mmCIF file of C-alpha atoms in Angstrom:
data_model
loop_
_atom_site.group_PDB
_atom_site.id
_atom_site.type_symbol
_atom_site.label_atom_id
_atom_site.label_comp_id
_atom_site.label_asym_id
_atom_site.label_seq_id
_atom_site.Cartn_x
_atom_site.Cartn_y
_atom_site.Cartn_z
ATOM 1 C CA MET A 31 105.936 73.347 119.933
ATOM 2 C CA GLN A 32 103.097 75.616 119.000
ATOM 3 C CA LYS A 33 102.819 76.221 115.161
ATOM 4 C CA ILE A 34 101.698 79.582 113.789
ATOM 5 C CA LEU A 35 100.850 80.600 110.177
ATOM 6 C CA LEU A 36 100.982 84.387 109.929
ATOM 7 C CA SER A 37 99.176 85.652 106.889
ATOM 8 C CA LEU A 38 99.816 89.194 105.607
ATOM 9 C CA HIS A 39 97.166 90.693 103.277
ATOM 10 C CA GLY A 40 97.889 93.164 100.518
ATOM 11 C CA TYR A 41 97.407 96.786 100.241
ATOM 12 C CA HIS A 42 93.764 97.844 100.920
ATOM 13 C CA SER A 43 92.869 94.361 101.675
ATOM 14 C CA SER A 44 91.752 92.543 104.857
ATOM 15 C CA PRO A 45 91.838 89.253 106.825
ATOM 16 C CA GLY A 46 88.687 88.409 105.001
ATOM 17 C CA SER A 47 90.497 88.109 101.603
ATOM 18 C CA LEU A 48 89.727 84.893 99.612
ATOM 19 C CA LYS A 49 93.323 83.572 100.043
ATOM 20 C CA ALA A 50 93.122 84.079 103.855
ATOM 21 C CA ARG A 51 89.724 82.411 104.033
ATOM 22 C CA GLN A 52 90.831 79.415 101.843
ATOM 23 C CA MET A 53 93.931 78.903 104.078
ATOM 24 C CA TYR A 54 91.987 79.276 107.272
ATOM 25 C CA SER A 55 89.459 76.654 106.192
ATOM 26 C CA TYR A 56 92.175 74.305 104.954
ATOM 27 C CA LEU A 57 94.124 74.423 108.195
ATOM 28 C CA ALA A 58 90.887 73.999 110.241
ATOM 29 C CA GLU A 59 90.048 70.851 108.352
ATOM 30 C CA TYR A 60 93.461 69.181 107.932
ATOM 31 C CA PHE A 61 95.906 70.817 110.266
ATOM 32 C CA PRO A 62 94.039 72.102 113.347
ATOM 33 C CA GLU A 63 97.338 72.018 115.261
ATOM 34 C CA ILE A 64 98.532 75.069 113.208
ATOM 35 C CA SER A 65 97.059 78.363 114.416
ATOM 36 C CA PHE A 66 96.147 80.872 111.635
ATOM 37 C CA VAL A 67 96.927 84.482 112.507
ATOM 38 C CA CYS A 68 95.789 87.183 110.068
ATOM 39 C CA PRO A 69 95.791 90.635 111.553
ATOM 40 C CA GLN A 70 94.190 93.581 109.937
ATOM 41 C CA LEU A 71 97.212 95.548 109.008
ATOM 42 C CA PRO A 72 97.317 99.254 109.824
ATOM 43 C CA CYS A 73 97.518 101.810 106.994
ATOM 44 C CA LEU A 74 100.962 103.221 107.709
ATOM 45 C CA PRO A 75 104.051 101.071 106.841
ATOM 46 C CA MET A 76 105.926 101.478 110.203
ATOM 47 C CA ARG A 77 102.582 100.588 112.052
ATOM 48 C CA MET A 78 102.335 97.485 109.724
ATOM 49 C CA TRP A 79 105.747 96.463 110.686
ATOM 50 C CA GLU A 80 105.033 96.981 114.343
ATOM 51 C CA SER A 81 101.933 94.861 114.062
ATOM 52 C CA ILE A 82 104.015 92.015 112.611
ATOM 53 C CA GLU A 83 106.797 92.324 115.284
ATOM 54 C CA SER A 84 103.978 92.183 117.936
ATOM 55 C CA VAL A 85 102.821 88.796 116.456
ATOM 56 C CA PHE A 86 106.456 87.450 116.638
ATOM 57 C CA GLU A 87 106.649 88.775 120.314
ATOM 58 C CA GLN A 88 103.315 87.237 121.292
ATOM 59 C CA TYR A 89 104.290 83.819 119.936
ATOM 60 C CA LYS A 90 107.894 83.775 120.942
ATOM 61 C CA GLY A 91 109.012 80.130 121.141
ATOM 62 C CA ALA A 92 106.559 78.996 118.575
ATOM 63 C CA GLU A 93 107.357 77.746 115.123
ATOM 64 C CA ILE A 94 106.049 80.665 112.937
ATOM 65 C CA ALA A 95 105.889 80.786 109.143
ATOM 66 C CA VAL A 96 104.540 83.548 106.969
ATOM 67 C CA MET A 97 102.437 83.832 103.835
ATOM 68 C CA GLY A 98 102.077 87.188 102.283
ATOM 69 C CA SER A 99 100.283 88.455 99.281
ATOM 70 C CA SER A 100 101.284 91.621 97.275
ATOM 71 C CA LEU A 101 102.284 94.265 99.814
ATOM 72 C CA GLY A 102 101.967 91.501 102.381
ATOM 73 C CA GLY A 103 104.573 89.606 100.409
ATOM 74 C CA TYR A 104 106.939 92.584 100.674
ATOM 75 C CA LEU A 105 106.414 92.569 104.430
ATOM 76 C CA ALA A 106 106.817 88.696 104.581
ATOM 77 C CA GLU A 107 110.141 88.984 102.867
ATOM 78 C CA LYS A 108 111.305 91.432 105.660
ATOM 79 C CA ALA A 109 109.915 88.940 108.245
ATOM 80 C CA SER A 110 111.930 86.124 106.710
ATOM 81 C CA GLU A 111 115.097 88.180 106.776
ATOM 82 C CA GLN A 112 114.562 89.500 110.344
ATOM 83 C CA TYR A 113 113.257 86.374 112.044
ATOM 84 C CA GLY A 114 114.738 83.653 109.804
ATOM 85 C CA VAL A 115 111.282 82.090 109.147
ATOM 86 C CA LYS A 116 110.078 80.248 106.005
ATOM 87 C CA VAL A 117 107.698 82.327 103.741
ATOM 88 C CA VAL A 118 105.452 82.033 100.793
ATOM 89 C CA LEU A 119 105.090 85.120 98.728
ATOM 90 C CA ILE A 120 102.096 85.368 96.444
ATOM 91 C CA ASN A 121 102.421 87.858 93.525
ATOM 92 C CA PRO A 122 104.688 89.927 95.951
ATOM 93 C CA ALA A 123 105.243 93.697 95.636
ATOM 94 C CA VAL A 124 108.988 94.143 94.897
ATOM 95 C CA PHE A 125 108.921 97.956 94.767
ATOM 96 C CA PRO A 126 105.699 99.105 96.473
ATOM 97 C CA TYR A 127 107.234 102.563 97.271
ATOM 98 C CA ARG A 128 107.355 103.149 93.509
ATOM 99 C CA LEU A 129 104.028 101.648 92.741
ATOM 100 C CA LEU A 130 102.157 103.643 95.446
ATOM 101 C CA GLN A 131 103.566 107.001 94.283
ATOM 102 C CA GLN A 132 100.707 107.151 91.764
ATOM 103 C CA TYR A 133 98.155 107.210 94.663
ATOM 104 C CA ALA A 134 99.841 110.188 96.473
ATOM 105 C CA GLY A 135 97.321 112.114 98.519
ATOM 106 C CA MET A 136 94.596 111.202 100.930
ATOM 107 C CA GLN A 137 93.322 107.675 100.979
ATOM 108 C CA THR A 138 90.655 105.892 102.833
ATOM 109 C CA HIS A 139 91.041 102.263 103.679
ATOM 110 C CA PRO A 140 88.123 100.302 102.050
ATOM 111 C CA TYR A 141 87.671 97.912 105.028
ATOM 112 C CA THR A 142 88.676 99.963 108.038
ATOM 113 C CA GLN A 143 87.525 103.436 106.791
ATOM 114 C CA GLN A 144 90.732 104.819 108.228
ATOM 115 C CA SER A 145 91.964 107.884 106.445
ATOM 116 C CA TYR A 146 95.706 108.399 105.865
ATOM 117 C CA GLN A 147 98.004 110.104 103.377
ATOM 118 C CA ILE A 148 100.473 108.698 100.925
ATOM 119 C CA ASP A 149 103.285 111.239 100.905
ATOM 120 C CA GLU A 150 107.101 111.280 100.877
ATOM 121 C CA ASN A 151 107.122 110.145 104.549
ATOM 122 C CA TYR A 152 104.827 107.108 103.677
ATOM 123 C CA LEU A 153 106.916 106.131 100.811
ATOM 124 C CA LEU A 154 110.095 106.542 102.833
ATOM 125 C CA GLN A 155 108.655 104.278 105.523
ATOM 126 C CA LEU A 156 108.018 101.675 102.947
ATOM 127 C CA LYS A 157 111.412 101.955 101.415
ATOM 128 C CA LYS A 158 113.013 101.452 104.914
ATOM 129 C CA LEU A 159 111.365 97.989 105.034
ATOM 130 C CA ALA A 160 113.113 96.911 101.809
ATOM 131 C CA ILE A 161 115.459 93.861 101.794
ATOM 132 C CA LYS A 162 118.181 93.943 99.243
ATOM 133 C CA GLU A 163 118.604 90.179 99.153
ATOM 134 C CA LEU A 164 117.404 87.350 101.153
ATOM 135 C CA SER A 165 120.316 85.730 103.023
ATOM 136 C CA GLU A 166 118.403 82.346 103.124
ATOM 137 C CA PRO A 167 116.626 82.053 99.804
ATOM 138 C CA GLN A 168 115.801 78.434 100.430
ATOM 139 C CA LYS A 169 113.380 79.563 103.050
ATOM 140 C CA CYS A 170 111.235 81.339 100.394
ATOM 141 C CA TRP A 171 108.686 80.101 97.812
ATOM 142 C CA VAL A 172 107.410 82.717 95.348
ATOM 143 C CA LEU A 173 104.071 82.134 93.598
ATOM 144 C CA LEU A 174 103.655 84.382 90.386
ATOM 145 C CA GLN A 175 101.106 84.657 87.646
ATOM 146 C CA LYS A 176 102.122 86.419 84.453
ATOM 147 C CA ASN A 177 98.765 88.198 83.931
ATOM 148 C CA ASP A 178 99.108 90.104 87.184
ATOM 149 C CA GLU A 179 97.497 93.405 86.202
ATOM 150 C CA VAL A 180 98.966 95.320 89.200
ATOM 151 C CA LEU A 181 102.518 94.156 89.347
ATOM 152 C CA ASN A 182 105.172 93.140 86.824
ATOM 153 C CA TYR A 183 105.923 89.517 87.631
ATOM 154 C CA ARG A 184 109.371 89.938 86.072
ATOM 155 C CA GLU A 185 110.474 92.154 88.978
ATOM 156 C CA ALA A 186 109.846 89.310 91.344
ATOM 157 C CA LEU A 187 111.438 86.667 89.036
ATOM 158 C CA ASP A 188 114.505 88.925 88.973
ATOM 159 C CA LYS A 189 114.577 89.707 92.702
ATOM 160 C CA PHE A 190 113.959 86.128 94.022
ATOM 161 C CA GLN A 191 116.506 84.275 91.924
ATOM 162 C CA GLY A 192 117.680 81.390 94.070
ATOM 163 C CA CYS A 193 114.358 80.999 95.856
ATOM 164 C CA LYS A 194 111.759 78.306 94.845
ATOM 165 C CA ILE A 195 109.698 80.023 92.192
ATOM 166 C CA THR A 196 106.410 78.941 90.566
ATOM 167 C CA CYS A 197 105.482 81.098 87.603
ATOM 168 C CA GLU A 198 102.218 80.390 85.786
ATOM 169 C CA GLU A 199 100.760 81.731 82.520
ATOM 170 C CA GLY A 200 97.608 83.649 82.867
ATOM 171 C CA GLY A 201 95.999 84.365 86.102
ATOM 172 C CA ASP A 202 95.796 87.777 87.681
ATOM 173 C CA HIS A 203 96.816 89.767 90.789
ATOM 174 C CA SER A 204 94.629 87.796 93.197
ATOM 175 C CA PHE A 205 96.496 84.592 92.029
ATOM 176 C CA VAL A 206 93.756 82.471 90.391
ATOM 177 C CA GLY A 207 93.429 78.994 91.780
ATOM 178 C CA PHE A 208 95.349 79.600 94.989
ATOM 179 C CA GLU A 209 93.555 76.719 96.674
ATOM 180 C CA ARG A 210 95.494 74.239 94.387
ATOM 181 C CA PHE A 211 98.660 75.139 96.399
ATOM 182 C CA LEU A 212 97.366 74.817 99.898
ATOM 183 C CA PRO A 213 98.759 71.335 100.648
ATOM 184 C CA ASP A 214 102.166 72.135 99.149
ATOM 185 C CA ILE A 215 102.375 75.411 100.950
ATOM 186 C CA ILE A 216 101.924 73.810 104.355
ATOM 187 C CA LYS A 217 104.394 71.124 103.450
ATOM 188 C CA PHE A 218 106.958 73.761 102.475
ATOM 189 C CA LEU A 219 106.343 75.960 105.440
ATOM 190 C CA PHE A 220 106.150 73.273 108.137
#
Protein backbone atom coordinates (compact mmCIF):
# COMPACT_ATOMS: atom_id res chain seq x y z
CA MET A 1 0.00 0.00 0.00
CA GLN A 2 1.25 3.46 -0.91
CA LYS A 3 2.21 5.63 2.07
CA ILE A 4 1.65 9.38 2.03
CA LEU A 5 2.72 12.01 4.56
CA LEU A 6 0.63 15.12 4.03
CA SER A 7 2.31 18.18 5.52
CA LEU A 8 0.22 21.30 6.23
CA HIS A 9 2.11 24.54 6.73
CA GLY A 10 1.03 27.42 8.94
CA TYR A 11 -0.57 30.78 8.23
CA HIS A 12 1.44 32.83 5.69
CA SER A 13 3.95 30.01 5.32
CA SER A 14 4.81 27.69 2.45
CA PRO A 15 5.99 24.20 1.45
CA GLY A 16 9.50 25.67 1.71
CA SER A 17 9.24 26.00 5.50
CA LEU A 18 12.13 24.59 7.53
CA LYS A 19 10.07 21.77 9.10
CA ALA A 20 8.76 20.66 5.68
CA ARG A 21 12.28 20.69 4.19
CA GLN A 22 13.66 18.74 7.16
CA MET A 23 10.93 16.09 6.91
CA TYR A 24 11.27 15.85 3.12
CA SER A 25 15.04 15.26 3.40
CA TYR A 26 14.61 12.76 6.22
CA LEU A 27 12.06 10.71 4.28
CA ALA A 28 14.15 10.83 1.09
CA GLU A 29 17.12 9.43 2.99
CA TYR A 30 15.52 6.88 5.34
CA PHE A 31 11.97 6.17 4.11
CA PRO A 32 11.89 6.67 0.32
CA GLU A 33 8.74 4.51 0.19
CA ILE A 34 6.79 7.31 1.96
CA SER A 35 5.71 10.06 -0.45
CA PHE A 36 5.88 13.58 1.00
CA VAL A 37 3.02 15.83 -0.12
CA CYS A 38 3.11 19.47 0.96
CA PRO A 39 0.76 21.71 -1.04
CA GLN A 40 0.85 25.48 -0.98
CA LEU A 41 -2.39 26.11 0.87
CA PRO A 42 -4.72 28.76 -0.57
CA CYS A 43 -5.45 31.89 1.48
CA LEU A 44 -9.14 31.31 2.21
CA PRO A 45 -10.08 28.68 4.84
CA MET A 46 -12.68 26.81 2.77
CA ARG A 47 -10.22 26.67 -0.15
CA MET A 48 -7.57 25.32 2.26
CA TRP A 49 -9.94 22.55 3.26
CA GLU A 50 -10.85 21.78 -0.38
CA SER A 51 -7.13 21.49 -1.13
CA ILE A 52 -6.75 18.94 1.70
CA GLU A 53 -9.82 17.00 0.55
CA SER A 54 -8.37 16.81 -2.96
CA VAL A 55 -5.19 15.17 -1.59
CA PHE A 56 -7.30 12.53 0.18
CA GLU A 57 -9.28 12.05 -3.03
CA GLN A 58 -6.12 11.78 -5.14
CA TYR A 59 -4.55 9.16 -2.84
CA LYS A 60 -7.70 7.17 -2.07
CA GLY A 61 -6.64 3.71 -0.92
CA ALA A 62 -3.23 4.88 0.29
CA GLU A 63 -2.16 4.99 3.93
CA ILE A 64 -2.18 8.72 4.69
CA ALA A 65 -0.86 10.47 7.79
CA VAL A 66 -0.77 14.22 8.42
CA MET A 67 1.66 16.60 10.05
CA GLY A 68 0.51 20.18 10.61
CA SER A 69 2.09 23.24 12.14
CA SER A 70 0.20 26.19 13.66
CA LEU A 71 -2.84 26.82 11.39
CA GLY A 72 -1.81 23.62 9.57
CA GLY A 73 -2.19 21.84 12.92
CA TYR A 74 -5.75 23.14 13.20
CA LEU A 75 -6.47 21.78 9.71
CA ALA A 76 -4.70 18.48 10.47
CA GLU A 77 -6.95 18.01 13.51
CA LYS A 78 -9.99 18.30 11.21
CA ALA A 79 -8.39 15.81 8.78
CA SER A 80 -7.85 13.33 11.63
CA GLU A 81 -11.47 13.56 12.66
CA GLN A 82 -12.89 13.44 9.12
CA TYR A 83 -10.63 10.73 7.69
CA GLY A 84 -9.57 8.80 10.81
CA VAL A 85 -5.86 9.32 10.10
CA LYS A 86 -2.94 9.70 12.48
CA VAL A 87 -1.64 13.24 12.95
CA VAL A 88 1.24 15.13 14.51
CA LEU A 89 0.36 18.70 15.48
CA ILE A 90 3.27 21.12 15.99
CA ASN A 91 2.41 24.19 18.10
CA PRO A 92 -1.15 23.94 16.71
CA ALA A 93 -3.54 26.88 16.56
CA VAL A 94 -6.53 26.04 18.75
CA PHE A 95 -8.64 29.16 18.12
CA PRO A 96 -7.25 30.67 14.88
CA TYR A 97 -10.52 32.52 14.27
CA ARG A 98 -9.85 34.49 17.48
CA LEU A 99 -6.16 34.99 16.80
CA LEU A 100 -6.59 36.27 13.25
CA GLN A 101 -9.25 38.86 14.23
CA GLN A 102 -6.39 41.23 14.97
CA TYR A 103 -5.34 41.05 11.29
CA ALA A 104 -8.75 42.10 9.95
CA GLY A 105 -8.52 43.85 6.59
CA MET A 106 -6.62 43.28 3.37
CA GLN A 107 -3.68 40.86 3.48
CA THR A 108 -1.07 39.81 0.95
CA HIS A 109 0.37 36.33 1.27
CA PRO A 110 4.18 36.73 1.51
CA TYR A 111 4.92 33.67 -0.66
CA THR A 112 2.13 33.65 -3.26
CA GLN A 113 1.55 37.44 -3.38
CA GLN A 114 -2.18 36.68 -3.41
CA SER A 115 -4.37 39.38 -1.87
CA TYR A 116 -7.34 38.47 0.28
CA GLN A 117 -9.38 39.89 3.11
CA ILE A 118 -9.73 38.78 6.70
CA ASP A 119 -13.31 39.70 7.53
CA GLU A 120 -16.31 38.14 9.29
CA ASN A 121 -16.77 35.66 6.44
CA TYR A 122 -13.10 34.55 6.61
CA LEU A 123 -13.29 34.03 10.38
CA LEU A 124 -16.60 32.19 10.04
CA GLN A 125 -15.08 29.84 7.44
CA LEU A 126 -12.25 29.10 9.90
CA LYS A 127 -14.68 28.51 12.74
CA LYS A 128 -16.65 26.00 10.61
CA LEU A 129 -13.51 23.84 10.44
CA ALA A 130 -13.27 23.58 14.25
CA ILE A 131 -13.40 20.17 15.92
CA LYS A 132 -14.90 20.16 19.40
CA GLU A 133 -13.10 17.03 20.51
CA LEU A 134 -11.15 14.29 18.73
CA SER A 135 -13.06 11.01 18.81
CA GLU A 136 -9.76 9.05 18.51
CA PRO A 137 -7.22 10.99 20.61
CA GLN A 138 -4.76 8.07 20.46
CA LYS A 139 -4.19 8.96 16.78
CA CYS A 140 -2.85 12.40 17.69
CA TRP A 141 0.57 13.54 18.97
CA VAL A 142 0.94 17.20 19.94
CA LEU A 143 4.36 18.88 20.08
CA LEU A 144 4.44 22.13 22.07
CA GLN A 145 7.06 24.63 23.19
CA LYS A 146 6.21 26.93 26.08
CA ASN A 147 7.96 30.02 24.66
CA ASP A 148 5.75 30.04 21.55
CA GLU A 149 5.44 33.79 20.96
CA VAL A 150 2.34 33.49 18.72
CA LEU A 151 0.12 30.95 20.50
CA ASN A 152 -0.57 30.17 24.14
CA TYR A 153 0.58 26.55 24.52
CA ARG A 154 -1.85 26.10 27.44
CA GLU A 155 -4.80 26.22 25.03
CA ALA A 156 -3.42 23.16 23.21
CA LEU A 157 -2.56 21.40 26.51
CA ASP A 158 -6.15 21.90 27.54
CA LYS A 159 -7.73 20.95 24.21
CA PHE A 160 -5.69 17.82 23.52
CA GLN A 161 -5.95 16.02 26.87
CA GLY A 162 -6.02 12.32 26.11
CA CYS A 163 -3.64 12.71 23.16
CA LYS A 164 0.08 12.02 23.31
CA ILE A 165 1.65 15.38 24.27
CA THR A 166 5.27 16.51 24.34
CA CYS A 167 5.57 19.94 25.97
CA GLU A 168 9.04 21.47 26.19
CA GLU A 169 10.41 24.46 28.07
CA GLY A 170 11.75 27.29 25.91
CA GLY A 171 11.61 27.12 22.14
CA ASP A 172 9.38 29.32 19.98
CA HIS A 173 6.51 29.17 17.49
CA SER A 174 8.69 27.54 14.82
CA PHE A 175 9.38 24.65 17.25
CA VAL A 176 13.13 24.81 17.81
CA GLY A 177 14.95 21.52 17.24
CA PHE A 178 12.11 19.89 15.30
CA GLU A 179 14.61 17.60 13.55
CA ARG A 180 15.18 15.72 16.85
CA PHE A 181 11.67 14.27 16.52
CA LEU A 182 11.76 13.09 12.90
CA PRO A 183 12.40 9.36 13.61
CA ASP A 184 9.75 9.24 16.36
CA ILE A 185 7.20 11.11 14.24
CA ILE A 186 7.52 8.57 11.42
CA LYS A 187 7.33 5.70 13.92
CA PHE A 188 4.15 7.20 15.41
CA LEU A 189 2.47 7.99 12.08
CA PHE A 190 3.35 4.77 10.25
